[in-house]
mmCIF file of C-alpha atoms and ligand atoms in Angstrom:
data_model
loop_
_atom_site.group_PDB
_atom_site.id
_atom_site.type_symbol
_atom_site.label_atom_id
_atom_site.label_comp_id
_atom_site.label_asym_id
_atom_site.label_seq_id
_atom_site.Cartn_x
_atom_site.Cartn_y
_atom_site.Cartn_z
ATOM 1 C CA MET A 7 107.528 83.588 97.997
ATOM 2 C CA LYS A 8 109.411 80.752 99.625
ATOM 3 C CA LEU A 9 108.713 81.819 103.211
ATOM 4 C CA LEU A 10 104.949 81.745 102.685
ATOM 5 C CA GLU A 11 105.022 78.444 100.804
ATOM 6 C CA GLU A 12 107.042 76.834 103.584
ATOM 7 C CA ARG A 13 104.615 78.122 106.181
ATOM 8 C CA ILE A 14 101.621 76.791 104.232
ATOM 9 C CA VAL A 15 103.277 73.364 104.088
ATOM 10 C CA LYS A 16 104.100 73.480 107.791
ATOM 11 C CA ASP A 17 100.860 74.874 109.227
ATOM 12 C CA GLY A 18 98.181 74.880 106.505
ATOM 13 C CA VAL A 19 95.421 72.273 106.643
ATOM 14 C CA VAL A 20 93.512 71.168 103.545
ATOM 15 C CA LYS A 21 89.799 70.903 104.257
ATOM 16 C CA ASP A 22 86.942 69.464 102.216
ATOM 17 C CA GLY A 23 85.412 71.811 99.654
ATOM 18 C CA ASN A 24 88.705 73.183 98.354
ATOM 19 C CA VAL A 25 89.378 75.186 101.477
ATOM 20 C CA LEU A 26 92.883 75.687 102.806
ATOM 21 C CA LYS A 27 92.821 76.500 106.497
ATOM 22 C CA VAL A 28 95.580 78.903 107.472
ATOM 23 C CA ASP A 29 94.044 80.293 110.619
ATOM 24 C CA SER A 30 97.124 79.722 112.775
ATOM 25 C CA PHE A 31 99.188 82.335 110.889
ATOM 26 C CA LEU A 32 97.170 84.222 108.272
ATOM 27 C CA ASN A 33 93.518 84.902 108.956
ATOM 28 C CA HIS A 34 92.678 84.263 112.586
ATOM 29 C CA GLN A 35 95.931 84.317 114.531
ATOM 30 C CA MET A 36 98.236 86.479 112.422
ATOM 31 C CA ASP A 37 102.012 86.189 112.151
ATOM 32 C CA ILE A 38 103.159 89.781 111.854
ATOM 33 C CA GLU A 39 106.750 88.912 110.938
ATOM 34 C CA LEU A 40 105.374 86.963 107.997
ATOM 35 C CA PHE A 41 103.030 89.856 107.119
ATOM 36 C CA ASN A 42 106.035 92.196 107.181
ATOM 37 C CA GLU A 43 107.831 90.053 104.624
ATOM 38 C CA MET A 44 104.693 89.899 102.476
ATOM 39 C CA GLY A 45 104.338 93.673 102.669
ATOM 40 C CA LYS A 46 107.963 94.185 101.621
ATOM 41 C CA GLU A 47 107.508 91.820 98.693
ATOM 42 C CA TRP A 48 104.400 93.625 97.399
ATOM 43 C CA LYS A 49 106.260 96.918 97.786
ATOM 44 C CA ARG A 50 109.174 95.525 95.748
ATOM 45 C CA LEU A 51 106.773 94.313 93.051
ATOM 46 C CA TYR A 52 104.811 97.579 92.877
ATOM 47 C CA ALA A 53 107.687 99.971 93.642
ATOM 48 C CA GLU A 54 107.243 101.887 90.375
ATOM 49 C CA ASP A 55 103.497 102.282 90.607
ATOM 50 C CA LYS A 56 102.900 105.352 92.771
ATOM 51 C CA ILE A 57 100.189 103.630 94.812
ATOM 52 C CA THR A 58 97.991 106.132 96.672
ATOM 53 C CA LYS A 59 95.657 103.749 98.491
ATOM 54 C CA ILE A 60 95.259 100.117 99.428
ATOM 55 C CA LEU A 61 91.792 98.548 99.202
ATOM 56 C CA THR A 62 90.890 95.248 100.848
ATOM 57 C CA ILE A 63 87.757 93.476 102.069
ATOM 58 C CA GLU A 64 86.733 92.575 105.587
ATOM 59 C CA ALA A 65 87.642 90.672 107.534
ATOM 60 C CA SER A 66 90.635 88.583 106.682
ATOM 61 C CA GLY A 67 92.317 90.925 104.172
ATOM 62 C CA ILE A 68 92.586 93.741 106.687
ATOM 63 C CA GLY A 69 95.553 92.544 108.754
ATOM 64 C CA MET A 70 97.929 91.990 105.877
ATOM 65 C CA ALA A 71 96.759 95.123 104.066
ATOM 66 C CA VAL A 72 97.492 97.241 107.133
ATOM 67 C CA ILE A 73 100.991 95.851 107.515
ATOM 68 C CA ALA A 74 101.672 96.225 103.779
ATOM 69 C CA ALA A 75 100.458 99.832 103.880
ATOM 70 C CA GLN A 76 103.347 100.769 106.151
ATOM 71 C CA TYR A 77 105.748 100.009 103.292
ATOM 72 C CA PHE A 78 103.685 102.024 100.818
ATOM 73 C CA ASP A 79 102.976 104.820 103.293
ATOM 74 C CA VAL A 80 99.336 105.081 102.169
ATOM 75 C CA PRO A 81 95.931 104.639 103.862
ATOM 76 C CA VAL A 82 94.023 101.362 103.837
ATOM 77 C CA VAL A 83 90.318 101.235 103.033
ATOM 78 C CA PHE A 84 88.390 98.060 103.638
ATOM 79 C CA ALA A 85 85.175 97.213 101.845
ATOM 80 C CA LYS A 86 82.395 96.310 104.276
ATOM 81 C CA LYS A 87 80.072 93.365 103.839
ATOM 82 C CA THR A 88 76.466 94.201 104.620
ATOM 83 C CA GLN A 89 73.106 92.509 104.251
ATOM 84 C CA THR A 90 71.024 95.614 104.705
ATOM 85 C CA LEU A 91 71.884 97.900 101.885
ATOM 86 C CA ASN A 92 70.755 101.455 102.464
ATOM 87 C CA LEU A 93 71.559 103.162 99.225
ATOM 88 C CA ASP A 94 71.730 106.820 100.086
ATOM 89 C CA GLY A 95 74.130 107.808 97.351
ATOM 90 C CA GLU A 96 77.057 108.056 99.738
ATOM 91 C CA LEU A 97 78.362 104.565 99.027
ATOM 92 C CA TYR A 98 79.870 102.625 96.183
ATOM 93 C CA SER A 99 78.295 99.194 96.307
ATOM 94 C CA THR A 100 78.631 95.879 94.525
ATOM 95 C CA LYS A 101 77.649 92.269 95.100
ATOM 96 C CA VAL A 102 80.117 89.523 96.002
ATOM 97 C CA GLU A 103 79.413 85.821 96.328
ATOM 98 C CA SER A 104 81.391 84.526 99.283
ATOM 99 C CA PHE A 105 83.564 81.507 98.553
ATOM 100 C CA THR A 106 83.620 80.248 102.118
ATOM 101 C CA HIS A 107 79.982 80.944 103.032
ATOM 102 C CA GLY A 108 78.239 80.554 99.657
ATOM 103 C CA ARG A 109 76.161 83.695 100.319
ATOM 104 C CA VAL A 110 75.885 86.872 98.280
ATOM 105 C CA TYR A 111 76.853 90.007 100.182
ATOM 106 C CA ASP A 112 76.429 93.620 99.313
ATOM 107 C CA VAL A 113 79.861 95.161 99.686
ATOM 108 C CA VAL A 114 80.189 98.880 100.239
ATOM 109 C CA VAL A 115 82.818 101.614 100.435
ATOM 110 C CA SER A 116 82.092 105.213 101.331
ATOM 111 C CA LYS A 117 82.542 107.605 98.423
ATOM 112 C CA LYS A 118 84.643 109.752 100.753
ATOM 113 C CA PHE A 119 87.525 107.317 100.660
ATOM 114 C CA ILE A 120 88.234 106.545 96.989
ATOM 115 C CA HIS A 121 88.597 109.320 94.418
ATOM 116 C CA LYS A 122 89.245 109.423 90.729
ATOM 117 C CA GLU A 123 92.862 110.495 91.281
ATOM 118 C CA ASP A 124 93.610 107.322 93.264
ATOM 119 C CA ASN A 125 95.969 104.616 92.050
ATOM 120 C CA VAL A 126 94.749 101.649 94.033
ATOM 121 C CA LEU A 127 96.497 98.451 95.063
ATOM 122 C CA ILE A 128 93.936 95.784 95.968
ATOM 123 C CA ILE A 129 95.072 93.264 98.590
ATOM 124 C CA ASP A 130 93.362 90.081 99.778
ATOM 125 C CA ASP A 131 94.366 86.896 101.554
ATOM 126 C CA PHE A 132 93.033 84.361 99.024
ATOM 127 C CA LEU A 133 92.157 84.219 95.361
ATOM 128 C CA ALA A 134 89.901 81.322 94.344
ATOM 129 C CA ASN A 135 87.140 81.964 91.785
ATOM 130 C CA GLY A 136 87.844 85.676 91.698
ATOM 131 C CA ASN A 137 84.473 86.959 92.916
ATOM 132 C CA ALA A 138 85.850 89.063 95.746
ATOM 133 C CA LEU A 139 88.339 90.727 93.395
ATOM 134 C CA ILE A 140 85.744 91.403 90.708
ATOM 135 C CA GLY A 141 83.720 93.239 93.371
ATOM 136 C CA LEU A 142 86.692 95.275 94.588
ATOM 137 C CA ILE A 143 87.733 96.168 91.025
ATOM 138 C CA ASP A 144 84.141 97.256 90.344
ATOM 139 C CA ILE A 145 84.231 99.600 93.342
ATOM 140 C CA VAL A 146 87.530 101.193 92.267
ATOM 141 C CA GLU A 147 86.185 101.691 88.751
ATOM 142 C CA GLN A 148 82.882 103.145 89.982
ATOM 143 C CA ALA A 149 85.045 105.783 91.668
ATOM 144 C CA GLY A 150 86.793 106.487 88.351
ATOM 145 C CA ALA A 151 90.083 105.507 90.004
ATOM 146 C CA LYS A 152 92.751 103.208 88.585
ATOM 147 C CA VAL A 153 93.482 99.642 89.655
ATOM 148 C CA ALA A 154 97.285 99.734 89.721
ATOM 149 C CA GLY A 155 97.431 96.064 90.593
ATOM 150 C CA ILE A 156 96.399 93.290 92.884
ATOM 151 C CA GLY A 157 98.393 91.618 95.672
ATOM 152 C CA ILE A 158 97.222 88.218 96.888
ATOM 153 C CA GLY A 159 98.570 86.051 99.676
ATOM 154 C CA ILE A 160 97.525 82.636 98.384
ATOM 155 C CA GLU A 161 96.149 81.979 94.900
ATOM 156 C CA LYS A 162 94.559 78.605 94.228
ATOM 157 C CA LYS A 163 95.436 78.771 90.565
ATOM 158 C CA TYR A 164 93.449 75.708 89.550
ATOM 159 C CA GLN A 165 90.214 77.494 90.498
ATOM 160 C CA GLY A 166 90.759 79.913 87.624
ATOM 161 C CA GLY A 167 89.946 83.268 89.209
ATOM 162 C CA GLY A 168 93.487 84.619 88.813
ATOM 163 C CA ASP A 169 93.652 83.794 85.123
ATOM 164 C CA MET A 170 90.196 85.241 84.527
ATOM 165 C CA ILE A 171 91.322 88.534 86.099
ATOM 166 C CA ARG A 172 94.723 88.572 84.338
ATOM 167 C CA ASN A 173 92.881 88.008 81.062
ATOM 168 C CA LYS A 174 90.938 91.199 81.706
ATOM 169 C CA GLY A 175 94.286 93.014 81.734
ATOM 170 C CA TYR A 176 94.907 93.435 85.479
ATOM 171 C CA ARG A 177 98.238 92.699 87.089
ATOM 172 C CA VAL A 178 97.911 90.044 89.815
ATOM 173 C CA GLU A 179 100.871 89.246 92.072
ATOM 174 C CA SER A 180 100.251 86.211 94.263
ATOM 175 C CA LEU A 181 102.905 85.399 96.838
ATOM 176 C CA ALA A 182 102.052 81.690 96.895
ATOM 177 C CA MET A 183 100.373 79.918 93.984
ATOM 178 C CA ILE A 184 98.835 76.518 94.448
ATOM 179 C CA GLU A 185 98.750 74.243 91.417
ATOM 180 C CA LYS A 186 96.715 71.587 93.209
ATOM 181 C CA MET A 187 95.938 70.450 96.718
ATOM 182 C CA GLY A 188 94.341 67.516 98.472
ATOM 183 C CA HIS A 189 94.510 65.642 101.726
ATOM 184 C CA ASP A 190 97.775 64.076 100.500
ATOM 185 C CA GLY A 191 99.522 67.418 100.074
ATOM 186 C CA ILE A 192 99.908 70.741 98.294
ATOM 187 C CA VAL A 193 101.728 71.371 95.019
ATOM 188 C CA PHE A 194 102.879 74.919 94.243
ATOM 189 C CA CYS A 195 103.206 76.329 90.707
HETATM 190 P P1 LIG B 1 87.009 84.145 95.524
HETATM 191 O O1 LIG B 1 86.076 85.306 95.621
HETATM 192 O O2 LIG B 1 88.260 84.427 94.744
HETATM 193 O O3 LIG B 1 86.322 82.873 95.054
HETATM 194 O O4 LIG B 1 87.456 83.803 97.012
HETATM 195 C C1 LIG B 1 88.213 84.732 97.725
HETATM 196 C C2 LIG B 1 87.705 84.925 99.116
HETATM 197 O O5 LIG B 1 87.239 83.707 99.688
HETATM 198 C C3 LIG B 1 88.828 85.411 99.999
HETATM 199 O O6 LIG B 1 88.504 86.725 100.426
HETATM 200 C C4 LIG B 1 88.902 84.442 101.162
HETATM 201 O O7 LIG B 1 88.440 85.078 102.328
HETATM 202 C C5 LIG B 1 87.971 83.314 100.821
HETATM 203 N N1 LIG B 1 88.689 82.062 100.450
HETATM 204 C C6 LIG B 1 88.756 81.493 99.218
HETATM 205 N N2 LIG B 1 89.410 80.334 99.253
HETATM 206 C C7 LIG B 1 89.774 80.137 100.532
HETATM 207 C C8 LIG B 1 90.493 79.087 101.207
HETATM 208 O O8 LIG B 1 90.936 78.065 100.629
HETATM 209 N N3 LIG B 1 90.709 79.257 102.522
HETATM 210 C C9 LIG B 1 90.250 80.330 103.220
HETATM 211 N N4 LIG B 1 90.518 80.400 104.508
HETATM 212 N N5 LIG B 1 89.554 81.343 102.625
HETATM 213 C C10 LIG B 1 89.310 81.247 101.289
#
């Protein structure tokens, strides 16, 4: 998606440790006009899929998932990160290793909010090694629901998570795909 790529070039900052900082428009301050265009694009890509629910993970996936949901006319559920897991049978839970913090979180979703009839679109801001997505897919499948597809803002393709997930048979639509990046610039696929 040209608009997102141009914005990454204009306002993204490459940090050490393979981190792209996009906090001025994507995951701290949020550009809602840009999110609208991203939402429309995911809707165009998944128009045939009869999505019933969008699943994302706190915190930075929530904004774009909420805006996208207006085009799909479905609820958004966000998976919660917790360090005190109280397994009372009411929650689906999985473990996710955080890319940016290097910690393992328990991630939970109430069983009330995903059912086996659901056709779920998973949305997140970044795809790097794929750990966050593996956790979200696990939660959908614990519920017996279907992963209709995955919508990502920025995929750092060279980190391999996207290919690993595509190889498992899931559809991944990333609106910007980075081939490589460094302090001297960003190359898109
Ligand atoms: P993964 O689990 O695919 O390795 O990483 C995905 C998660 O890590 C995303 O939910 C995102 O919050 C965070 N993340 C991964 N790479 C980056 C990055 O380059 N910049 C920022 N801001 N977050 C990232």
